Amino acid sequence: MTPAARQQAAIEILDLILDGEAAEKALTTWGRRNRYAGSKDRAAVRDHVFSALRCRRSFAVLGGSQTGRGLVLGALRADGIEPATVFSGQGYGPTPLTEAEAEDPEGFASDAERLDIPEWIWPGFATSLGAEVEAAAKALQTRAPVHLRANLLRTTRDAAIAALAEEGILCQPHPACGTALDVTEGARRIRNSESFAEGLVELQDAASQAVVDQLPLADGMRVLDYCAGGGGKSLAMAARAKISLFAHDADPNRMQDLPLRAQRAGADITCLSEDEVTRKAPFDLVLCDAPCSGSGAWRRAPEGKWSLTRDKLDQICATQRQILDDAAALVGAKGHLAYATCSMLDEENSQQIQSFLERNEGWVESDQAAWQVHNGTDGFFVTVLTRVSPGC
């Protein structure tokens, strides 16, 4: 495919997404219908699509419309590329610009528009980030880095770097965590690599790994990952200490791949149903990696940024409060309750913890940490609460 043809493909896919189709589904459907497209073509089209989704507001202004064509035009202008070189109508590329499209774009109406943040959430986003708000928003406009976790049950970080290098995957240590690797070359080879198949490494953001490093894990503890999802943090905890580790999720289907992942990693993890969680309590540590806005990971899942509403965020916060209260009941005397989100919003983080402490006696905050997206990781937050009164 020519560069212009790739852009036309992105236009068509973006129009489907703007009409309500999920991005991954739209990309998959396009790939199946256009089997002539090689792996490099598909990767390039995917990059065009996700870049446009991350910068949907600003590109629409620069391109003059909230359409696939407008977003691609805006992307070219943002990159300083002369649009006529792509919008030429040649080589299966986009048709030439209309007179209206060729006009200079209007300026941005607000910082939120320029920085691609929904207008309604900008005040809370800005308050939460303070002086770092622009740096955070600009980071969310860019492609996310690829990080790996060296699985200490199978290898060391240095040995993992060496093994990956032999397969053409170049990494360097990431400062956020002692197991974290920053992939600098060969990221698309990871899932088909022997290092991945043998469980030497797992794909996991460096801040997500650092959250687990903040937990007071020790040999002999009984630990519950209460909102386990795919089990990334369960696997990371299993490599940190010799613990009895249990995983649970309100939607068990999210954990369907965890047994195979645990086997590959050499980890012993027991998945529990809702009834089994209650019977197995109390636990020494319960981790709640709670559902959230995902604002710290919007560059990985930009659709979530634009689909979030005030009502949805209120519902998410209500769910977080319920999860904290339910999980607290599972923690034994002198045990720990850890609460984490991949959000940078105070109302999902520090304000949730303050609210929990106000309505639940017998707990103290023993640790808190946060990682912001503009510092080389996803945005994450974690607080560790310790029970100082008798538990369940």
mmCIF file of C-alpha atoms in Angstrom:
data_model
loop_
_atom_site.group_PDB
_atom_site.id
_atom_site.type_symbol
_atom_site.label_atom_id
_atom_site.label_comp_id
_atom_site.label_asym_id
_atom_site.label_seq_id
_atom_site.Cartn_x
_atom_site.Cartn_y
_atom_site.Cartn_z
ATOM 1 C CA MET A 1 0.000 0.000 0.000
ATOM 2 C CA THR A 2 1.155 3.539 -0.695
ATOM 3 C CA PRO A 3 1.303 5.978 2.227
ATOM 4 C CA ALA A 4 -1.747 7.754 0.792
ATOM 5 C CA ALA A 5 -3.683 4.469 0.533
ATOM 6 C CA ARG A 6 -2.928 3.756 4.184
ATOM 7 C CA GLN A 7 -4.363 7.152 5.099
ATOM 8 C CA GLN A 8 -7.508 6.435 3.056
ATOM 9 C CA ALA A 9 -7.912 3.149 4.915
ATOM 10 C CA ALA A 10 -7.604 5.039 8.200
ATOM 11 C CA ILE A 11 -10.325 7.454 7.032
ATOM 12 C CA GLU A 12 -12.705 4.596 6.304
ATOM 13 C CA ILE A 13 -12.016 2.873 9.621
ATOM 14 C CA LEU A 14 -12.350 6.111 11.601
ATOM 15 C CA ASP A 15 -15.756 6.765 10.019
ATOM 16 C CA LEU A 16 -16.918 3.368 11.279
ATOM 17 C CA ILE A 17 -15.597 4.121 14.767
ATOM 18 C CA LEU A 18 -17.232 7.548 14.828
ATOM 19 C CA ASP A 19 -20.498 5.818 13.901
ATOM 20 C CA GLY A 20 -20.202 3.675 17.032
ATOM 21 C CA GLU A 21 -18.187 0.613 16.065
ATOM 22 C CA ALA A 22 -15.430 -0.460 18.480
ATOM 23 C CA ALA A 23 -11.948 0.399 17.222
ATOM 24 C CA GLU A 24 -10.564 -3.126 17.456
ATOM 25 C CA LYS A 25 -13.580 -4.557 15.648
ATOM 26 C CA ALA A 26 -13.337 -1.951 12.887
ATOM 27 C CA LEU A 27 -9.624 -2.654 12.406
ATOM 28 C CA THR A 28 -10.138 -6.415 12.392
ATOM 29 C CA THR A 29 -12.984 -6.180 9.896
ATOM 30 C CA TRP A 30 -10.925 -3.979 7.586
ATOM 31 C CA GLY A 31 -7.979 -6.390 7.789
ATOM 32 C CA ARG A 32 -10.146 -9.367 6.837
ATOM 33 C CA ARG A 33 -11.684 -7.524 3.914
ATOM 34 C CA ASN A 34 -8.319 -6.307 2.628
ATOM 35 C CA ARG A 35 -6.048 -9.326 2.853
ATOM 36 C CA TYR A 36 -3.663 -7.788 0.323
ATOM 37 C CA ALA A 37 -2.485 -5.483 3.120
ATOM 38 C CA GLY A 38 0.784 -6.709 4.587
ATOM 39 C CA SER A 39 1.760 -6.644 8.242
ATOM 40 C CA LYS A 40 3.530 -3.298 7.831
ATOM 41 C CA ASP A 41 0.468 -1.854 6.116
ATOM 42 C CA ARG A 42 -1.831 -3.038 8.916
ATOM 43 C CA ALA A 43 0.513 -1.671 11.567
ATOM 44 C CA ALA A 44 0.719 1.707 9.825
ATOM 45 C CA VAL A 45 -3.057 1.957 9.419
ATOM 46 C CA ARG A 46 -3.535 1.023 13.051
ATOM 47 C CA ASP A 47 -1.099 3.732 14.118
ATOM 48 C CA HIS A 48 -2.946 6.334 12.019
ATOM 49 C CA VAL A 49 -6.280 5.329 13.547
ATOM 50 C CA PHE A 50 -5.148 5.375 17.163
ATOM 51 C CA SER A 51 -3.255 8.628 16.739
ATOM 52 C CA ALA A 52 -6.462 10.204 15.466
ATOM 53 C CA LEU A 53 -8.473 8.771 18.354
ATOM 54 C CA ARG A 54 -6.016 10.069 20.932
ATOM 55 C CA CYS A 55 -6.139 13.549 19.378
ATOM 56 C CA ARG A 56 -9.743 13.526 18.225
ATOM 57 C CA ARG A 57 -10.671 17.064 19.376
ATOM 58 C CA SER A 58 -7.578 18.898 18.197
ATOM 59 C CA PHE A 59 -7.352 17.023 14.874
ATOM 60 C CA ALA A 60 -11.029 17.773 14.190
ATOM 61 C CA VAL A 61 -10.317 21.485 14.614
ATOM 62 C CA LEU A 62 -7.209 21.330 12.421
ATOM 63 C CA GLY A 63 -9.051 19.254 9.819
ATOM 64 C CA GLY A 64 -12.313 21.162 9.898
ATOM 65 C CA SER A 65 -14.649 18.287 10.782
ATOM 66 C CA GLN A 66 -15.309 15.421 13.171
ATOM 67 C CA THR A 67 -15.068 12.803 10.392
ATOM 68 C CA GLY A 68 -12.463 10.284 9.356
ATOM 69 C CA ARG A 69 -11.382 12.606 6.569
ATOM 70 C CA GLY A 70 -11.238 15.595 8.890
ATOM 71 C CA LEU A 71 -9.199 13.730 11.506
ATOM 72 C CA VAL A 72 -6.649 12.508 8.985
ATOM 73 C CA LEU A 73 -6.380 15.987 7.492
ATOM 74 C CA GLY A 74 -5.888 17.399 10.982
ATOM 75 C CA ALA A 75 -3.210 14.811 11.741
ATOM 76 C CA LEU A 76 -1.250 15.822 8.657
ATOM 77 C CA ARG A 77 -1.406 19.488 9.624
ATOM 78 C CA ALA A 78 -0.377 18.690 13.204
ATOM 79 C CA ASP A 79 2.680 16.848 11.829
ATOM 80 C CA GLY A 80 3.550 19.696 9.459
ATOM 81 C CA ILE A 81 2.838 17.602 6.333
ATOM 82 C CA GLU A 82 1.396 19.353 3.291
ATOM 83 C CA PRO A 83 -2.101 17.810 2.985
ATOM 84 C CA ALA A 84 -2.155 18.029 -0.830
ATOM 85 C CA THR A 85 0.671 15.478 -0.993
ATOM 86 C CA VAL A 86 -1.683 12.888 0.512
ATOM 87 C CA PHE A 87 -5.090 14.193 -0.605
ATOM 88 C CA SER A 88 -4.247 13.853 -4.274
ATOM 89 C CA GLY A 89 -6.668 11.179 -5.429
ATOM 90 C CA GLN A 90 -3.764 9.079 -6.720
ATOM 91 C CA GLY A 91 -2.739 5.562 -5.715
ATOM 92 C CA TYR A 92 -5.993 4.781 -3.888
ATOM 93 C CA GLY A 93 -5.393 7.787 -1.667
ATOM 94 C CA PRO A 94 -7.954 10.349 -0.460
ATOM 95 C CA THR A 95 -9.631 12.544 -3.044
ATOM 96 C CA PRO A 96 -8.270 16.098 -3.418
ATOM 97 C CA LEU A 97 -9.161 18.722 -0.834
ATOM 98 C CA THR A 98 -12.268 20.805 -1.327
ATOM 99 C CA GLU A 99 -12.015 24.583 -1.149
ATOM 100 C CA ALA A 100 -13.405 24.513 2.377
ATOM 101 C CA GLU A 101 -10.911 21.850 3.490
ATOM 102 C CA ALA A 102 -8.016 23.808 1.997
ATOM 103 C CA GLU A 103 -8.790 26.862 4.146
ATOM 104 C CA ASP A 104 -6.644 27.598 7.170
ATOM 105 C CA PRO A 105 -8.101 26.009 10.329
ATOM 106 C CA GLU A 106 -9.597 28.047 13.128
ATOM 107 C CA GLY A 107 -7.783 28.397 16.434
ATOM 108 C CA PHE A 108 -8.576 26.265 19.468
ATOM 109 C CA ALA A 109 -11.485 27.414 21.623
ATOM 110 C CA SER A 110 -10.016 26.162 24.901
ATOM 111 C CA ASP A 111 -7.042 24.399 26.490
ATOM 112 C CA ALA A 112 -9.161 21.261 26.762
ATOM 113 C CA GLU A 113 -9.749 21.286 23.006
ATOM 114 C CA ARG A 114 -6.083 21.904 22.233
ATOM 115 C CA LEU A 115 -4.976 19.160 24.619
ATOM 116 C CA ASP A 116 -7.668 16.633 23.702
ATOM 117 C CA ILE A 117 -9.489 16.373 27.001
ATOM 118 C CA PRO A 118 -13.309 16.323 27.177
ATOM 119 C CA GLU A 119 -14.526 19.766 28.187
ATOM 120 C CA TRP A 120 -16.723 18.542 31.048
ATOM 121 C CA ILE A 121 -13.873 16.768 32.828
ATOM 122 C CA TRP A 122 -11.190 19.417 32.250
ATOM 123 C CA PRO A 123 -11.765 21.302 35.562
ATOM 124 C CA GLY A 124 -11.374 18.134 37.650
ATOM 125 C CA PHE A 125 -8.486 16.903 35.511
ATOM 126 C CA ALA A 126 -6.689 20.238 35.854
ATOM 127 C CA THR A 127 -7.261 20.406 39.606
ATOM 128 C CA SER A 128 -6.003 16.850 40.081
ATOM 129 C CA LEU A 129 -2.793 17.414 38.063
ATOM 130 C CA GLY A 130 -2.123 20.999 39.116
ATOM 131 C CA ALA A 131 0.971 22.485 37.476
ATOM 132 C CA GLU A 132 1.557 19.203 35.629
ATOM 133 C CA VAL A 133 -1.770 19.212 33.791
ATOM 134 C CA GLU A 134 -0.408 20.285 30.404
ATOM 135 C CA ALA A 135 2.437 17.781 30.531
ATOM 136 C CA ALA A 136 -0.006 14.999 31.402
ATOM 137 C CA ALA A 137 -2.480 15.927 28.678
ATOM 138 C CA LYS A 138 0.282 16.149 26.059
ATOM 139 C CA ALA A 139 1.549 12.716 27.085
ATOM 140 C CA LEU A 140 -1.951 11.324 26.547
ATOM 141 C CA GLN A 141 -1.820 12.623 22.966
ATOM 142 C CA THR A 142 1.132 10.342 22.211
ATOM 143 C CA ARG A 143 1.628 6.629 21.734
ATOM 144 C CA ALA A 144 2.171 4.642 24.937
ATOM 145 C CA PRO A 145 5.525 2.957 25.548
ATOM 146 C CA VAL A 146 5.789 -0.830 25.689
ATOM 147 C CA HIS A 147 6.917 -2.242 29.018
ATOM 148 C CA LEU A 148 7.678 -5.774 30.139
ATOM 149 C CA ARG A 149 7.936 -7.330 33.586
ATOM 150 C CA ALA A 150 10.832 -9.699 34.154
ATOM 151 C CA ASN A 151 9.272 -12.706 35.883
ATOM 152 C CA LEU A 152 11.492 -13.360 38.898
ATOM 153 C CA LEU A 153 10.038 -16.856 39.207
ATOM 154 C CA ARG A 154 11.824 -17.712 35.948
ATOM 155 C CA THR A 155 14.687 -15.270 35.494
ATOM 156 C CA THR A 156 16.370 -12.011 36.513
ATOM 157 C CA ARG A 157 15.939 -8.656 34.831
ATOM 158 C CA ASP A 158 19.438 -8.742 33.318
ATOM 159 C CA ALA A 159 18.973 -12.307 32.066
ATOM 160 C CA ALA A 160 15.619 -11.361 30.533
ATOM 161 C CA ILE A 161 17.211 -8.424 28.713
ATOM 162 C CA ALA A 162 19.881 -10.736 27.295
ATOM 163 C CA ALA A 163 17.371 -13.417 26.220
ATOM 164 C CA LEU A 164 15.145 -10.864 24.515
ATOM 165 C CA ALA A 165 18.109 -9.280 22.720
ATOM 166 C CA GLU A 166 18.923 -12.650 21.119
ATOM 167 C CA GLU A 167 15.444 -12.520 19.554
ATOM 168 C CA GLY A 168 15.820 -8.980 18.270
ATOM 169 C CA ILE A 169 13.839 -7.367 21.100
ATOM 170 C CA LEU A 170 15.898 -4.620 22.687
ATOM 171 C CA CYS A 171 15.093 -3.409 26.212
ATOM 172 C CA GLN A 172 16.532 -1.275 28.943
ATOM 173 C CA PRO A 173 15.769 -1.155 32.674
ATOM 174 C CA HIS A 174 12.892 1.167 33.573
ATOM 175 C CA PRO A 175 13.416 3.238 36.750
ATOM 176 C CA ALA A 176 9.850 2.829 38.050
ATOM 177 C CA CYS A 177 10.374 -0.709 39.280
ATOM 178 C CA GLY A 178 13.113 -3.299 39.734
ATOM 179 C CA THR A 179 11.434 -5.739 37.333
ATOM 180 C CA ALA A 180 10.375 -3.253 34.660
ATOM 181 C CA LEU A 181 11.798 -3.190 31.147
ATOM 182 C CA ASP A 182 11.329 -0.446 28.570
ATOM 183 C CA VAL A 183 11.173 -1.963 25.077
ATOM 184 C CA THR A 184 13.120 0.193 22.637
ATOM 185 C CA GLU A 185 13.059 -2.031 19.551
ATOM 186 C CA GLY A 186 11.168 -5.093 18.337
ATOM 187 C CA ALA A 187 7.976 -4.652 20.343
ATOM 188 C CA ARG A 188 5.849 -6.380 17.693
ATOM 189 C CA ARG A 189 7.912 -9.556 18.113
ATOM 190 C CA ILE A 190 7.197 -10.018 21.812
ATOM 191 C CA ARG A 191 4.097 -12.243 21.719
ATOM 192 C CA ASN A 192 5.743 -14.676 19.290
ATOM 193 C CA SER A 193 9.050 -14.784 21.149
ATOM 194 C CA GLU A 194 10.437 -17.756 23.075
ATOM 195 C CA SER A 195 11.089 -15.487 26.058
ATOM 196 C CA PHE A 196 7.382 -14.710 26.270
ATOM 197 C CA ALA A 197 6.293 -18.300 25.624
ATOM 198 C CA GLU A 198 8.621 -19.584 28.347
ATOM 199 C CA GLY A 199 7.263 -17.102 30.896
ATOM 200 C CA LEU A 200 10.435 -15.056 31.290
ATOM 201 C CA VAL A 201 8.509 -11.843 30.718
ATOM 202 C CA GLU A 202 4.969 -10.481 30.798
ATOM 203 C CA LEU A 203 3.565 -7.392 29.124
ATOM 204 C CA GLN A 204 2.803 -4.968 31.955
ATOM 205 C CA ASP A 205 3.147 -1.224 32.352
ATOM 206 C CA ALA A 206 6.004 -0.187 34.635
ATOM 207 C CA ALA A 207 3.689 1.730 36.990
ATOM 208 C CA SER A 208 1.392 -1.274 37.270
ATOM 209 C CA GLN A 209 4.432 -3.251 38.381
ATOM 210 C CA ALA A 210 5.434 -0.482 40.770
ATOM 211 C CA VAL A 211 1.990 -0.671 42.410
ATOM 212 C CA VAL A 212 2.755 -4.268 43.390
ATOM 213 C CA ASP A 213 6.154 -3.182 44.733
ATOM 214 C CA GLN A 214 4.329 -0.860 47.143
ATOM 215 C CA LEU A 215 2.367 -3.712 48.702
ATOM 216 C CA PRO A 216 3.507 -5.093 52.084
ATOM 217 C CA LEU A 217 3.973 -8.642 50.813
ATOM 218 C CA ALA A 218 5.825 -11.173 52.939
ATOM 219 C CA ASP A 219 6.343 -14.930 52.895
ATOM 220 C CA GLY A 220 3.483 -16.885 54.423
ATOM 221 C CA MET A 221 0.765 -14.291 53.834
ATOM 222 C CA ARG A 222 -2.703 -15.113 52.517
ATOM 223 C CA VAL A 223 -3.391 -12.617 49.724
ATOM 224 C CA LEU A 224 -6.493 -11.912 47.645
ATOM 225 C CA ASP A 225 -6.493 -10.040 44.333
ATOM 226 C CA TYR A 226 -10.125 -8.947 44.622
ATOM 227 C CA CYS A 227 -10.519 -7.312 41.181
ATOM 228 C CA ALA A 228 -8.115 -9.573 39.330
ATOM 229 C CA GLY A 229 -9.245 -9.036 35.729
ATOM 230 C CA GLY A 230 -6.682 -10.728 33.492
ATOM 231 C CA GLY A 231 -4.433 -11.330 36.473
ATOM 232 C CA GLY A 232 -1.426 -9.144 35.706
ATOM 233 C CA LYS A 233 -0.995 -7.987 39.291
ATOM 234 C CA SER A 234 -1.697 -11.502 40.608
ATOM 235 C CA LEU A 235 1.212 -12.790 38.540
ATOM 236 C CA ALA A 236 3.424 -9.942 39.725
ATOM 237 C CA MET A 237 2.555 -10.639 43.381
ATOM 238 C CA ALA A 238 3.294 -14.343 42.942
ATOM 239 C CA ALA A 239 6.841 -13.452 41.928
ATOM 240 C CA ARG A 240 7.391 -11.142 44.904
ATOM 241 C CA ALA A 241 6.992 -13.522 47.862
ATOM 242 C CA LYS A 242 6.038 -17.067 48.839
ATOM 243 C CA ILE A 243 2.371 -16.428 49.516
ATOM 244 C CA SER A 244 -0.953 -18.230 49.331
ATOM 245 C CA LEU A 245 -2.466 -16.270 46.477
ATOM 246 C CA PHE A 246 -6.112 -16.120 45.467
ATOM 247 C CA ALA A 247 -7.765 -14.247 42.595
ATOM 248 C CA HIS A 248 -11.364 -13.119 42.216
ATOM 249 C CA ASP A 249 -13.314 -10.936 39.814
ATOM 250 C CA ALA A 250 -16.957 -9.907 39.717
ATOM 251 C CA ASP A 251 -16.924 -11.127 36.115
ATOM 252 C CA PRO A 252 -15.213 -14.550 36.169
ATOM 253 C CA ASN A 253 -14.835 -14.459 32.377
ATOM 254 C CA ARG A 254 -12.133 -11.834 32.787
ATOM 255 C CA MET A 255 -9.993 -14.446 34.562
ATOM 256 C CA GLN A 256 -10.421 -17.189 31.958
ATOM 257 C CA ASP A 257 -6.831 -16.900 30.700
ATOM 258 C CA LEU A 258 -5.266 -16.611 34.159
ATOM 259 C CA PRO A 259 -4.717 -20.361 34.777
ATOM 260 C CA LEU A 260 -2.730 -20.690 31.538
ATOM 261 C CA ARG A 261 -0.815 -17.476 32.228
ATOM 262 C CA ALA A 262 -0.008 -18.698 35.744
ATOM 263 C CA GLN A 263 1.208 -22.044 34.397
ATOM 264 C CA ARG A 264 3.478 -20.312 31.899
ATOM 265 C CA ALA A 265 4.832 -18.044 34.644
ATOM 266 C CA GLY A 266 5.327 -20.828 37.195
ATOM 267 C CA ALA A 267 2.897 -19.159 39.601
ATOM 268 C CA ASP A 268 0.419 -20.833 41.946
ATOM 269 C CA ILE A 269 -2.848 -18.872 41.905
ATOM 270 C CA THR A 270 -6.279 -20.113 42.978
ATOM 271 C CA CYS A 271 -9.302 -18.483 41.332
ATOM 272 C CA LEU A 272 -12.280 -18.011 43.643
ATOM 273 C CA SER A 273 -15.984 -17.478 43.111
ATOM 274 C CA GLU A 274 -17.965 -14.960 45.182
ATOM 275 C CA ASP A 275 -19.025 -17.621 47.712
ATOM 276 C CA GLU A 276 -15.531 -19.059 47.908
ATOM 277 C CA VAL A 277 -14.057 -15.629 48.678
ATOM 278 C CA THR A 278 -16.244 -15.317 51.764
ATOM 279 C CA ARG A 279 -15.388 -18.838 52.947
ATOM 280 C CA LYS A 280 -11.647 -18.309 52.480
ATOM 281 C CA ALA A 281 -11.578 -15.036 54.449
ATOM 282 C CA PRO A 282 -9.878 -13.527 56.345
ATOM 283 C CA PHE A 283 -6.851 -12.507 54.305
ATOM 284 C CA ASP A 284 -3.661 -10.744 55.360
ATOM 285 C CA LEU A 285 -3.783 -8.506 52.277
ATOM 286 C CA VAL A 286 -6.595 -7.702 49.870
ATOM 287 C CA LEU A 287 -5.751 -5.782 46.708
ATOM 288 C CA CYS A 288 -8.534 -3.875 44.949
ATOM 289 C CA ASP A 289 -7.361 -2.815 41.503
ATOM 290 C CA ALA A 290 -10.702 -1.093 41.091
ATOM 291 C CA PRO A 291 -12.645 -0.291 37.919
ATOM 292 C CA CYS A 292 -12.001 3.343 37.047
ATOM 293 C CA SER A 293 -12.119 6.003 34.348
ATOM 294 C CA GLY A 294 -8.839 4.701 32.958
ATOM 295 C CA SER A 295 -7.608 8.273 32.622
ATOM 296 C CA GLY A 296 -4.041 7.163 33.326
ATOM 297 C CA ALA A 297 -4.198 4.797 30.346
ATOM 298 C CA TRP A 298 -6.210 6.848 27.856
ATOM 299 C CA ARG A 299 -3.408 6.773 25.318
ATOM 300 C CA ARG A 300 -3.718 2.964 25.247
ATOM 301 C CA ALA A 301 -7.525 3.021 25.115
ATOM 302 C CA PRO A 302 -8.479 6.452 23.742
ATOM 303 C CA GLU A 303 -12.087 5.467 23.063
ATOM 304 C CA GLY A 304 -12.635 5.465 26.822
ATOM 305 C CA LYS A 305 -11.701 9.131 27.005
ATOM 306 C CA TRP A 306 -14.468 10.155 24.637
ATOM 307 C CA SER A 307 -17.158 7.759 25.844
ATOM 308 C CA LEU A 308 -16.827 8.749 29.517
ATOM 309 C CA THR A 309 -19.630 10.964 30.835
ATOM 310 C CA ARG A 310 -20.372 12.603 34.157
ATOM 311 C CA ASP A 311 -23.037 9.990 34.878
ATOM 312 C CA LYS A 312 -20.679 7.134 34.011
ATOM 313 C CA LEU A 313 -17.955 8.543 36.235
ATOM 314 C CA ASP A 314 -20.427 8.919 39.110
ATOM 315 C CA GLN A 315 -21.412 5.264 38.655
ATOM 316 C CA ILE A 316 -17.760 4.222 38.608
ATOM 317 C CA CYS A 317 -17.086 6.123 41.838
ATOM 318 C CA ALA A 318 -20.105 4.485 43.494
ATOM 319 C CA THR A 319 -18.773 1.064 42.444
ATOM 320 C CA GLN A 320 -15.342 1.923 43.855
ATOM 321 C CA ARG A 321 -16.885 2.833 47.216
ATOM 322 C CA GLN A 322 -18.810 -0.428 47.308
ATOM 323 C CA ILE A 323 -15.720 -2.452 46.406
ATOM 324 C CA LEU A 324 -13.709 -0.822 49.188
ATOM 325 C CA ASP A 325 -16.388 -1.525 51.778
ATOM 326 C CA ASP A 326 -16.905 -5.124 50.626
ATOM 327 C CA ALA A 327 -13.188 -5.865 50.457
ATOM 328 C CA ALA A 328 -12.539 -4.360 53.898
ATOM 329 C CA ALA A 329 -14.777 -7.016 55.413
ATOM 330 C CA LEU A 330 -12.410 -9.699 54.078
ATOM 331 C CA VAL A 331 -9.288 -8.341 55.822
ATOM 332 C CA GLY A 332 -8.179 -9.922 59.081
ATOM 333 C CA ALA A 333 -6.837 -8.249 62.220
ATOM 334 C CA LYS A 334 -3.751 -6.111 61.498
ATOM 335 C CA GLY A 335 -4.223 -6.943 57.820
ATOM 336 C CA HIS A 336 -3.944 -4.620 54.842
ATOM 337 C CA LEU A 337 -6.378 -3.302 52.239
ATOM 338 C CA ALA A 338 -4.722 -1.927 49.109
ATOM 339 C CA TYR A 339 -6.676 0.239 46.683
ATOM 340 C CA ALA A 340 -5.334 0.993 43.204
ATOM 341 C CA THR A 341 -6.599 2.649 40.027
ATOM 342 C CA CYS A 342 -5.136 3.534 36.635
ATOM 343 C CA SER A 343 -6.633 6.994 37.073
ATOM 344 C CA MET A 344 -5.147 10.426 37.697
ATOM 345 C CA LEU A 345 -8.391 11.952 39.027
ATOM 346 C CA ASP A 346 -8.552 12.890 42.703
ATOM 347 C CA GLU A 347 -12.220 11.890 42.978
ATOM 348 C CA GLU A 348 -11.255 8.304 42.162
ATOM 349 C CA ASN A 349 -8.108 8.304 44.268
ATOM 350 C CA SER A 350 -7.365 10.413 47.337
ATOM 351 C CA GLN A 351 -10.983 11.490 47.761
ATOM 352 C CA GLN A 352 -12.141 7.873 47.712
ATOM 353 C CA ILE A 353 -9.687 6.985 50.457
ATOM 354 C CA GLN A 354 -10.705 9.972 52.580
ATOM 355 C CA SER A 355 -14.348 8.994 52.195
ATOM 356 C CA PHE A 356 -13.594 5.385 53.164
ATOM 357 C CA LEU A 357 -11.745 6.459 56.315
ATOM 358 C CA GLU A 358 -14.618 8.748 57.283
ATOM 359 C CA ARG A 359 -17.223 5.974 57.107
ATOM 360 C CA ASN A 360 -15.064 3.093 58.389
ATOM 361 C CA GLU A 361 -13.421 3.219 61.788
ATOM 362 C CA GLY A 362 -10.407 1.128 62.695
ATOM 363 C CA TRP A 363 -8.261 1.839 59.641
ATOM 364 C CA VAL A 364 -5.164 3.967 59.043
ATOM 365 C CA GLU A 365 -3.429 4.902 55.827
ATOM 366 C CA SER A 366 0.045 3.371 55.945
ATOM 367 C CA ASP A 367 1.300 4.148 52.436
ATOM 368 C CA GLN A 368 0.330 6.036 49.297
ATOM 369 C CA ALA A 369 1.998 6.534 45.922
ATOM 370 C CA ALA A 370 1.136 7.836 42.463
ATOM 371 C CA TRP A 371 2.693 7.710 39.008
ATOM 372 C CA GLN A 372 1.808 10.246 36.324
ATOM 373 C CA VAL A 373 1.605 9.530 32.634
ATOM 374 C CA HIS A 374 4.092 12.228 31.622
ATOM 375 C CA ASN A 375 6.847 10.560 33.661
ATOM 376 C CA GLY A 376 7.191 7.548 31.381
ATOM 377 C CA THR A 377 4.478 5.204 32.659
ATOM 378 C CA ASP A 378 0.714 4.979 32.698
ATOM 379 C CA GLY A 379 -0.954 7.054 35.386
ATOM 380 C CA PHE A 380 -1.514 4.955 38.520
ATOM 381 C CA PHE A 381 -2.465 5.448 42.151
ATOM 382 C CA VAL A 382 -2.226 3.129 45.148
ATOM 383 C CA THR A 383 -2.994 3.450 48.833
ATOM 384 C CA VAL A 384 -2.354 0.816 51.495
ATOM 385 C CA LEU A 385 -4.699 0.871 54.483
ATOM 386 C CA THR A 386 -3.999 -1.096 57.646
ATOM 387 C CA ARG A 387 -6.639 -2.454 59.995
ATOM 388 C CA VAL A 388 -5.965 -1.355 63.575
ATOM 389 C CA SER A 389 -9.146 -2.845 65.063
ATOM 390 C CA PRO A 390 -10.256 -6.517 65.058
ATOM 391 C CA GLY A 391 -11.189 -7.755 61.588
ATOM 392 C CA CYS A 392 -13.342 -10.553 60.302
#
